[in-house]
mmCIF file of C-alpha atoms in Angstrom:
data_model
loop_
_atom_site.group_PDB
_atom_site.id
_atom_site.type_symbol
_atom_site.label_atom_id
_atom_site.label_comp_id
_atom_site.label_asym_id
_atom_site.label_seq_id
_atom_site.Cartn_x
_atom_site.Cartn_y
_atom_site.Cartn_z
ATOM 1 C CA UNK A 84 0.000 0.000 0.000
ATOM 2 C CA UNK A 85 1.428 3.376 -0.984
ATOM 3 C CA UNK A 86 2.427 5.849 1.674
ATOM 4 C CA UNK A 87 -0.078 8.458 0.490
ATOM 5 C CA UNK A 88 -2.896 5.906 0.829
ATOM 6 C CA UNK A 89 -1.777 5.107 4.373
ATOM 7 C CA UNK A 90 -1.595 8.833 5.190
ATOM 8 C CA UNK A 91 -5.089 9.430 3.799
ATOM 9 C CA UNK A 92 -6.454 6.464 5.720
ATOM 10 C CA UNK A 93 -4.947 7.720 8.990
ATOM 11 C CA UNK A 94 -6.205 11.293 8.484
ATOM 12 C CA UNK A 95 -9.718 9.912 8.103
ATOM 13 C CA UNK A 96 -9.465 8.495 11.621
ATOM 14 C CA UNK A 97 -11.296 10.732 14.156
ATOM 15 C CA UNK A 98 -8.891 9.699 16.963
ATOM 16 C CA UNK A 99 -5.139 10.165 17.438
ATOM 17 C CA UNK A 100 -3.753 7.193 15.469
ATOM 18 C CA UNK A 101 -0.362 5.802 14.466
ATOM 19 C CA UNK A 102 0.947 2.767 12.542
ATOM 20 C CA UNK A 103 3.840 0.543 13.679
ATOM 21 C CA UNK A 104 5.058 -2.146 11.277
ATOM 22 C CA UNK A 105 7.162 -5.301 11.763
ATOM 23 C CA UNK A 106 10.348 -3.232 11.994
ATOM 24 C CA UNK A 107 8.808 -1.864 15.212
ATOM 25 C CA UNK A 108 8.995 1.681 13.855
ATOM 26 C CA UNK A 109 6.365 4.303 13.171
ATOM 27 C CA UNK A 110 5.386 4.313 9.498
ATOM 28 C CA UNK A 111 2.370 6.620 9.741
ATOM 29 C CA UNK A 112 0.505 9.038 11.986
ATOM 30 C CA UNK A 113 -2.379 11.447 11.568
ATOM 31 C CA UNK A 114 -2.342 15.063 12.722
ATOM 32 C CA UNK A 115 -3.918 14.182 16.081
ATOM 33 C CA UNK A 116 -1.333 11.431 16.558
ATOM 34 C CA UNK A 117 1.479 13.915 15.980
ATOM 35 C CA UNK A 118 -0.127 16.358 18.451
ATOM 36 C CA UNK A 119 -0.218 13.628 21.094
ATOM 37 C CA UNK A 120 3.166 11.945 20.541
ATOM 38 C CA UNK A 121 5.253 14.599 18.774
ATOM 39 C CA UNK A 122 6.155 15.752 15.267
ATOM 40 C CA UNK A 123 9.396 13.745 14.985
ATOM 41 C CA UNK A 124 8.092 10.215 15.523
ATOM 42 C CA UNK A 125 8.182 8.934 11.938
ATOM 43 C CA UNK A 126 10.811 6.214 11.460
ATOM 44 C CA UNK A 127 11.596 5.985 15.169
ATOM 45 C CA UNK A 128 11.294 2.825 17.252
ATOM 46 C CA UNK A 129 8.008 2.826 19.161
ATOM 47 C CA UNK A 130 9.746 2.083 22.486
ATOM 48 C CA UNK A 131 11.513 5.462 22.348
ATOM 49 C CA UNK A 132 8.146 7.249 22.274
ATOM 50 C CA UNK A 133 5.673 4.922 23.989
ATOM 51 C CA UNK A 134 7.817 3.984 26.972
ATOM 52 C CA UNK A 135 5.083 2.746 29.260
ATOM 53 C CA UNK A 136 5.479 -1.034 29.710
ATOM 54 C CA UNK A 137 1.784 -1.814 29.267
ATOM 55 C CA UNK A 138 1.649 -0.059 25.873
ATOM 56 C CA UNK A 139 5.008 -1.376 24.628
ATOM 57 C CA UNK A 140 4.114 -4.915 25.673
ATOM 58 C CA UNK A 141 0.732 -4.735 23.918
ATOM 59 C CA UNK A 142 2.362 -3.578 20.660
ATOM 60 C CA UNK A 143 4.963 -6.371 20.769
ATOM 61 C CA UNK A 144 2.313 -9.057 21.384
ATOM 62 C CA UNK A 145 0.061 -7.654 18.661
ATOM 63 C CA UNK A 146 2.935 -7.768 16.135
ATOM 64 C CA UNK A 147 3.779 -11.282 17.262
ATOM 65 C CA UNK A 148 0.369 -13.006 17.242
ATOM 66 C CA UNK A 149 -1.587 -10.515 15.079
ATOM 67 C CA UNK A 150 -4.367 -10.375 17.675
ATOM 68 C CA UNK A 151 -6.260 -7.372 18.982
ATOM 69 C CA UNK A 152 -5.222 -5.662 22.183
ATOM 70 C CA UNK A 153 -6.455 -2.906 24.512
ATOM 71 C CA UNK A 154 -4.517 -1.049 27.187
ATOM 72 C CA UNK A 155 -4.119 2.396 28.766
ATOM 73 C CA UNK A 156 -1.721 5.250 28.150
ATOM 74 C CA UNK A 157 -1.068 7.984 30.729
ATOM 75 C CA UNK A 158 0.127 11.404 29.621
ATOM 76 C CA UNK A 159 -0.002 15.095 30.514
ATOM 77 C CA UNK A 160 -1.309 17.939 28.358
ATOM 78 C CA UNK A 161 0.619 20.608 30.248
ATOM 79 C CA UNK A 162 -2.346 21.494 32.470
ATOM 80 C CA UNK A 163 -3.388 18.137 33.906
ATOM 81 C CA UNK A 164 -2.725 14.406 33.788
ATOM 82 C CA UNK A 165 -4.591 12.701 30.962
ATOM 83 C CA UNK A 166 -5.730 9.104 30.474
ATOM 84 C CA UNK A 167 -6.203 7.372 27.117
ATOM 85 C CA UNK A 168 -7.730 4.049 26.247
ATOM 86 C CA UNK A 169 -5.480 2.469 23.608
ATOM 87 C CA UNK A 170 -6.902 0.173 20.947
ATOM 88 C CA UNK A 171 -4.511 -1.976 18.890
ATOM 89 C CA UNK A 172 -5.634 -3.652 15.660
ATOM 90 C CA UNK A 173 -3.435 -5.668 13.278
ATOM 91 C CA UNK A 174 -3.622 -4.787 9.571
ATOM 92 C CA UNK A 175 -2.118 -7.288 7.137
ATOM 93 C CA UNK A 176 -0.351 -6.456 3.883
ATOM 94 C CA UNK A 177 1.167 -3.078 4.745
ATOM 95 C CA UNK A 178 4.484 -1.890 6.102
ATOM 96 C CA UNK A 179 7.957 -3.294 5.447
ATOM 97 C CA UNK A 180 7.801 -6.031 2.765
ATOM 98 C CA UNK A 181 4.042 -5.883 3.308
ATOM 99 C CA UNK A 182 4.504 -7.836 6.526
ATOM 100 C CA UNK A 183 1.647 -6.089 8.306
ATOM 101 C CA UNK A 184 1.387 -3.314 10.884
ATOM 102 C CA UNK A 185 -0.452 -2.410 14.063
ATOM 103 C CA UNK A 186 -2.950 0.449 14.025
ATOM 104 C CA UNK A 187 -2.822 2.162 17.439
ATOM 105 C CA UNK A 188 -5.680 4.535 18.334
ATOM 106 C CA UNK A 189 -5.975 6.675 21.455
ATOM 107 C CA UNK A 190 -9.320 7.624 23.050
ATOM 108 C CA UNK A 191 -9.182 10.408 25.641
ATOM 109 C CA UNK A 192 -11.117 9.226 28.716
ATOM 110 C CA UNK A 193 -9.748 11.863 31.121
ATOM 111 C CA UNK A 194 -13.137 13.460 31.810
ATOM 112 C CA UNK A 195 -14.720 10.072 32.400
ATOM 113 C CA UNK A 196 -11.956 9.131 34.831
ATOM 114 C CA UNK A 197 -12.325 12.446 36.632
ATOM 115 C CA UNK A 198 -16.091 11.960 36.869
ATOM 116 C CA UNK A 199 -15.589 8.460 38.279
ATOM 117 C CA UNK A 200 -13.093 9.790 40.810
ATOM 118 C CA UNK A 201 -15.484 12.592 41.791
ATOM 119 C CA UNK A 202 -18.236 10.030 42.315
ATOM 120 C CA UNK A 203 -15.984 7.857 44.467
ATOM 121 C CA UNK A 204 -14.860 10.877 46.491
ATOM 122 C CA UNK A 205 -18.453 12.033 46.869
ATOM 123 C CA UNK A 206 -19.636 8.661 48.182
ATOM 124 C CA UNK A 207 -16.649 8.477 50.547
ATOM 125 C CA UNK A 208 -17.286 12.010 51.847
ATOM 126 C CA UNK A 209 -21.009 11.460 52.378
ATOM 127 C CA UNK A 210 -20.281 8.192 54.180
ATOM 128 C CA UNK A 211 -17.743 9.934 56.392
ATOM 129 C CA UNK A 212 -20.059 12.855 57.163
ATOM 130 C CA UNK A 213 -22.912 10.517 58.149
ATOM 131 C CA UNK A 214 -20.785 8.018 60.049
ATOM 132 C CA UNK A 215 -19.790 10.448 62.818
ATOM 133 C CA UNK A 216 -23.311 11.479 63.935
ATOM 134 C CA UNK A 217 -24.619 7.938 63.448
ATOM 135 C CA UNK A 218 -21.849 6.547 65.640
ATOM 136 C CA UNK A 219 -22.632 9.154 68.291
ATOM 137 C CA UNK A 220 -26.356 8.360 68.179
ATOM 138 C CA UNK A 221 -25.753 4.624 68.481
ATOM 139 C CA UNK A 222 -23.384 5.162 71.411
ATOM 140 C CA UNK A 223 -25.822 7.356 73.307
ATOM 141 C CA UNK A 224 -28.721 4.974 72.647
ATOM 142 C CA UNK A 225 -26.657 2.130 74.071
ATOM 143 C CA UNK A 226 -25.757 4.239 77.116
ATOM 144 C CA UNK A 227 -29.381 5.248 77.691
ATOM 145 C CA UNK A 228 -30.413 1.630 77.601
ATOM 146 C CA UNK A 229 -27.723 0.716 80.109
ATOM 147 C CA UNK A 230 -25.824 2.813 82.625
ATOM 148 C CA UNK A 231 -27.872 6.007 82.178
ATOM 149 C CA UNK A 232 -31.258 4.304 82.169
ATOM 150 C CA UNK A 233 -32.287 5.805 85.533
ATOM 151 C CA UNK A 234 -30.117 8.941 85.473
ATOM 152 C CA UNK A 235 -32.479 11.786 84.571
ATOM 153 C CA UNK A 236 -29.741 14.438 84.231
ATOM 154 C CA UNK A 237 -27.593 12.271 81.981
ATOM 155 C CA UNK A 238 -30.634 11.278 79.944
ATOM 156 C CA UNK A 239 -31.559 14.913 79.261
ATOM 157 C CA UNK A 240 -27.977 15.782 78.377
ATOM 158 C CA UNK A 241 -27.604 12.821 76.011
ATOM 159 C CA UNK A 242 -30.968 13.479 74.360
ATOM 160 C CA UNK A 243 -29.915 17.073 73.717
ATOM 161 C CA UNK A 244 -26.702 15.890 72.059
ATOM 162 C CA UNK A 245 -28.612 13.283 70.056
ATOM 163 C CA UNK A 246 -30.984 15.975 68.823
ATOM 164 C CA UNK A 247 -28.008 18.024 67.639
ATOM 165 C CA UNK A 248 -26.487 15.070 65.786
ATOM 166 C CA UNK A 249 -29.836 14.225 64.163
ATOM 167 C CA UNK A 250 -30.202 17.869 63.092
ATOM 168 C CA UNK A 251 -26.747 17.738 61.590
ATOM 169 C CA UNK A 252 -27.687 14.701 59.490
ATOM 170 C CA UNK A 253 -30.919 16.402 58.471
ATOM 171 C CA UNK A 254 -28.987 19.489 57.311
ATOM 172 C CA UNK A 255 -26.595 17.315 55.353
ATOM 173 C CA UNK A 256 -29.418 15.469 53.577
ATOM 174 C CA UNK A 257 -31.153 18.790 52.897
ATOM 175 C CA UNK A 258 -27.990 20.275 51.376
ATOM 176 C CA UNK A 259 -27.433 17.159 49.257
ATOM 177 C CA UNK A 260 -30.967 17.416 47.873
ATOM 178 C CA UNK A 261 -30.496 21.145 47.292
ATOM 179 C CA UNK A 262 -27.211 20.549 45.473
ATOM 180 C CA UNK A 263 -28.871 17.926 43.283
ATOM 181 C CA UNK A 264 -31.705 20.310 42.364
ATOM 182 C CA UNK A 265 -29.274 23.125 41.596
ATOM 183 C CA UNK A 266 -27.092 20.929 39.394
ATOM 184 C CA UNK A 267 -30.107 19.596 37.488
ATOM 185 C CA UNK A 268 -31.138 23.177 36.586
ATOM 186 C CA UNK A 269 -27.643 24.581 35.979
ATOM 187 C CA UNK A 270 -28.005 24.604 32.181
ATOM 188 C CA UNK A 271 -31.480 26.159 32.274
ATOM 189 C CA UNK A 272 -31.246 29.928 32.356
ATOM 190 C CA UNK A 273 -33.617 31.828 34.696
ATOM 191 C CA UNK A 274 -36.309 33.953 33.045
ATOM 192 C CA UNK A 275 -37.737 36.106 35.843
ATOM 193 C CA UNK A 276 -36.739 39.769 36.153
ATOM 194 C CA UNK A 277 -36.209 41.051 39.679
ATOM 195 C CA UNK A 278 -34.858 44.025 41.586
ATOM 196 C CA UNK A 279 -31.594 42.803 43.111
ATOM 197 C CA UNK A 280 -31.350 45.669 45.625
ATOM 198 C CA UNK A 281 -34.785 44.934 47.087
ATOM 199 C CA UNK A 282 -33.928 41.242 47.120
ATOM 200 C CA UNK A 283 -30.697 41.880 49.052
ATOM 201 C CA UNK A 284 -32.454 44.148 51.545
ATOM 202 C CA UNK A 285 -34.999 41.404 52.217
ATOM 203 C CA UNK A 286 -32.206 38.845 52.635
ATOM 204 C CA UNK A 287 -30.384 41.025 55.179
ATOM 205 C CA UNK A 288 -33.618 41.502 57.115
ATOM 206 C CA UNK A 289 -34.012 37.725 57.262
ATOM 207 C CA UNK A 290 -30.440 37.302 58.537
ATOM 208 C CA UNK A 291 -30.632 40.094 61.142
ATOM 209 C CA UNK A 292 -31.729 37.818 64.058
ATOM 210 C CA UNK A 293 -28.746 35.504 63.444
ATOM 211 C CA UNK A 294 -26.390 38.491 63.408
ATOM 212 C CA UNK A 295 -27.934 39.864 66.621
ATOM 213 C CA UNK A 296 -27.523 36.508 68.343
ATOM 214 C CA UNK A 297 -23.801 36.511 67.482
ATOM 215 C CA UNK A 298 -23.339 40.236 68.228
ATOM 216 C CA UNK A 299 -22.421 40.968 64.615
ATOM 217 C CA UNK A 300 -23.378 44.249 62.938
ATOM 218 C CA UNK A 301 -24.722 44.154 59.380
ATOM 219 C CA UNK A 302 -24.066 47.134 57.118
ATOM 220 C CA UNK A 303 -25.714 47.698 53.739
ATOM 221 C CA UNK A 304 -25.674 50.899 51.715
ATOM 222 C CA UNK A 305 -27.711 50.150 48.586
ATOM 223 C CA UNK A 306 -27.903 52.244 45.409
ATOM 224 C CA UNK A 307 -30.823 54.645 45.302
ATOM 225 C CA UNK A 308 -32.176 53.182 42.061
ATOM 226 C CA UNK A 309 -33.339 49.594 41.406
ATOM 227 C CA UNK A 310 -30.881 47.163 39.851
ATOM 228 C CA UNK A 311 -32.746 44.838 37.516
ATOM 229 C CA UNK A 312 -31.383 41.388 36.661
ATOM 230 C CA UNK A 313 -32.737 38.128 35.278
ATOM 231 C CA UNK A 314 -32.631 35.553 38.033
ATOM 232 C CA UNK A 315 -34.246 32.882 40.162
ATOM 233 C CA UNK A 316 -35.397 34.648 43.381
ATOM 234 C CA UNK A 317 -35.245 31.523 45.554
ATOM 235 C CA UNK A 318 -31.796 30.521 44.365
ATOM 236 C CA UNK A 319 -30.364 34.034 44.731
ATOM 237 C CA UNK A 320 -31.819 34.166 48.245
ATOM 238 C CA UNK A 321 -29.961 30.900 48.948
ATOM 239 C CA UNK A 322 -26.700 32.366 47.590
ATOM 240 C CA UNK A 323 -26.676 35.522 49.684
ATOM 241 C CA UNK A 324 -28.090 33.898 52.813
ATOM 242 C CA UNK A 325 -25.237 31.381 52.620
ATOM 243 C CA UNK A 326 -22.568 34.049 52.132
ATOM 244 C CA UNK A 327 -23.938 36.274 54.899
ATOM 245 C CA UNK A 328 -24.346 33.328 57.274
ATOM 246 C CA UNK A 329 -20.741 32.268 56.657
ATOM 247 C CA UNK A 330 -19.537 35.825 57.273
ATOM 248 C CA UNK A 331 -21.479 35.966 60.557
ATOM 249 C CA UNK A 332 -20.307 32.548 61.777
ATOM 250 C CA UNK A 333 -16.664 32.610 60.669
ATOM 251 C CA UNK A 334 -15.925 36.335 60.357
ATOM 252 C CA UNK A 335 -15.463 39.017 62.989
ATOM 253 C CA UNK A 336 -18.044 41.380 64.461
ATOM 254 C CA UNK A 337 -18.847 43.330 61.281
ATOM 255 C CA UNK A 338 -20.331 42.209 57.972
ATOM 256 C CA UNK A 339 -20.735 44.666 55.115
ATOM 257 C CA UNK A 340 -22.540 44.214 51.807
ATOM 258 C CA UNK A 341 -21.913 46.524 48.850
ATOM 259 C CA UNK A 342 -23.473 46.753 45.387
ATOM 260 C CA UNK A 343 -21.401 48.078 42.484
ATOM 261 C CA UNK A 344 -22.643 48.697 38.943
ATOM 262 C CA UNK A 345 -20.189 47.917 36.142
ATOM 263 C CA UNK A 346 -20.554 49.335 32.640
ATOM 264 C CA UNK A 347 -18.757 46.281 31.293
ATOM 265 C CA UNK A 348 -17.323 43.369 33.212
ATOM 266 C CA UNK A 349 -14.358 41.797 31.344
ATOM 267 C CA UNK A 350 -15.183 38.249 32.414
ATOM 268 C CA UNK A 351 -18.886 38.491 31.531
ATOM 269 C CA UNK A 352 -18.347 40.833 28.557
ATOM 270 C CA UNK A 353 -21.467 42.800 29.375
ATOM 271 C CA UNK A 354 -22.876 45.320 31.843
ATOM 272 C CA UNK A 355 -23.009 43.752 35.282
ATOM 273 C CA UNK A 356 -23.569 44.220 38.980
ATOM 274 C CA UNK A 357 -21.090 43.091 41.624
ATOM 275 C CA UNK A 358 -22.264 42.250 45.126
ATOM 276 C CA UNK A 359 -19.578 41.931 47.802
ATOM 277 C CA UNK A 360 -20.034 40.324 51.198
ATOM 278 C CA UNK A 361 -17.124 41.341 53.439
ATOM 279 C CA UNK A 362 -16.209 40.549 57.034
ATOM 280 C CA UNK A 363 -13.439 41.684 59.369
ATOM 281 C CA UNK A 364 -12.560 38.242 60.705
ATOM 282 C CA UNK A 365 -9.315 36.287 60.885
ATOM 283 C CA UNK A 366 -9.305 35.648 57.125
ATOM 284 C CA UNK A 367 -8.594 32.458 55.192
ATOM 285 C CA UNK A 368 -5.162 31.095 54.391
ATOM 286 C CA UNK A 369 -4.536 31.602 50.625
ATOM 287 C CA UNK A 370 -3.781 27.885 50.262
ATOM 288 C CA UNK A 371 -7.478 27.134 50.841
ATOM 289 C CA UNK A 372 -9.011 29.695 48.457
ATOM 290 C CA UNK A 373 -8.887 27.655 45.198
ATOM 291 C CA UNK A 374 -10.729 24.748 46.845
ATOM 292 C CA UNK A 375 -13.394 26.532 48.894
ATOM 293 C CA UNK A 376 -16.216 25.667 46.458
ATOM 294 C CA UNK A 377 -15.381 21.948 46.358
ATOM 295 C CA UNK A 378 -17.932 19.661 47.963
ATOM 296 C CA UNK A 379 -17.195 18.956 51.630
ATOM 297 C CA UNK A 380 -14.027 21.075 51.591
ATOM 298 C CA UNK A 381 -13.562 23.094 54.776
ATOM 299 C CA UNK A 382 -10.827 25.614 55.495
ATOM 300 C CA UNK A 383 -11.337 25.029 59.229
ATOM 301 C CA UNK A 384 -12.738 21.518 59.575
ATOM 302 C CA UNK A 385 -13.254 21.491 63.334
ATOM 303 C CA UNK A 386 -14.798 24.957 63.581
ATOM 304 C CA UNK A 387 -17.095 24.306 60.604
ATOM 305 C CA UNK A 388 -18.465 21.155 62.208
ATOM 306 C CA UNK A 389 -18.991 22.964 65.509
ATOM 307 C CA UNK A 390 -20.982 25.657 63.690
ATOM 308 C CA UNK A 391 -23.165 23.042 61.989
ATOM 309 C CA UNK A 392 -21.667 23.404 58.520
ATOM 310 C CA UNK A 393 -22.042 20.571 56.008
ATOM 311 C CA UNK A 394 -19.260 21.631 53.635
ATOM 312 C CA UNK A 395 -21.734 21.935 50.742
ATOM 313 C CA UNK A 396 -22.874 25.563 51.025
ATOM 314 C CA UNK A 397 -20.257 27.147 48.758
ATOM 315 C CA UNK A 398 -20.570 24.313 46.230
ATOM 316 C CA UNK A 399 -24.290 25.149 45.998
ATOM 317 C CA UNK A 400 -23.451 28.857 45.671
ATOM 318 C CA UNK A 401 -21.014 28.156 42.832
ATOM 319 C CA UNK A 402 -23.561 26.152 40.816
ATOM 320 C CA UNK A 403 -26.294 28.769 41.296
ATOM 321 C CA UNK A 404 -23.965 31.576 40.205
ATOM 322 C CA UNK A 405 -22.943 29.511 37.167
ATOM 323 C CA UNK A 406 -26.609 29.024 36.271
ATOM 324 C CA UNK A 407 -27.043 32.808 36.308
ATOM 325 C CA UNK A 408 -23.996 33.138 34.005
ATOM 326 C CA UNK A 409 -22.188 34.966 36.772
ATOM 327 C CA UNK A 410 -18.822 34.750 38.521
ATOM 328 C CA UNK A 411 -17.850 34.031 42.122
ATOM 329 C CA UNK A 412 -14.545 35.360 43.419
ATOM 330 C CA UNK A 413 -13.022 34.974 46.894
ATOM 331 C CA UNK A 414 -10.248 37.117 48.334
ATOM 332 C CA UNK A 415 -8.896 37.133 51.855
ATOM 333 C CA UNK A 416 -6.132 38.671 53.948
ATOM 334 C CA UNK A 417 -5.118 36.922 57.152
ATOM 335 C CA UNK A 418 -5.994 39.068 60.139
ATOM 336 C CA UNK A 419 -7.997 41.500 57.988
ATOM 337 C CA UNK A 420 -11.030 39.637 56.649
ATOM 338 C CA UNK A 421 -12.596 37.871 53.689
ATOM 339 C CA UNK A 422 -14.554 39.114 50.693
ATOM 340 C CA UNK A 423 -16.930 37.029 48.569
ATOM 341 C CA UNK A 424 -17.801 38.828 45.318
ATOM 342 C CA UNK A 425 -20.714 37.715 43.108
ATOM 343 C CA UNK A 426 -20.865 39.316 39.665
ATOM 344 C CA UNK A 427 -24.127 38.945 37.727
ATOM 345 C CA UNK A 428 -25.122 40.276 34.296
ATOM 346 C CA UNK A 429 -27.691 43.064 34.225
ATOM 347 C CA UNK A 430 -30.970 42.325 32.482
#
């Protein structure tokens, strides 16, 4: 088979593909194959390029017995590790002295692997979050049935703790259901127009009793005119209640909310409004900032649990903001405070 026919055949392949003949050298590659393995692979021995034992061994066996093979190839695209499923098929009558060659195709399964890992991590995290209160409940039930059966003071104390642990599980299940609902609607854009300033004022009024209980002052200086956006009122209420609640629980003694109109936001490429929720607390170590919106990630694990946090609040916020085609940014200075900024497009 002529080289131009082989080249045309390979270019018709929708996947990165290369040919290795009985000389164990590359005799063909399509554009995607060159992008994956390099521009200078033609004529080189496959072992100098595909150095992973599983891939090299599969090629050698395929050349030897002319059977089909499948294996995996691990690489890196410069930004992240990548995983490919490798399919090897023997083609007779081509290559050196028409002795046959192996067609090697690479299917990128990185996203699938990441999704599988996320699912495994999610199940492990949920199991861990539920195991602690369940273990506590089982221990107290056993104690109440035994040593504390007739101890009224101990019984009341244990029942109070059990109520707290049950409430914690209830909050976790509620947040999981909320996260599922938010994710299911993330690609559906909201259609209702609302006044964001009035919505924020109502949210702050709702959060005022929590702030008073923690001796935290809430400050809000809204624009004099309405700020109209397209949004889901319930979901936006959830966003700002979560951010304000976090600022009250983990910040200092002052929480301030500001609203800034932008003629054109570079990230959204349109006119926008930016809402900032700022506190004067201890701040967050910069090492934690990139991961704050991950499910179950906590910058201060012990304190978050004590405050009743589930580790899902900011993940829910992120998905809601994404649904509104907005942006969430977090900045923090240790000893100064933290700022959560939500930028939303104007209607």
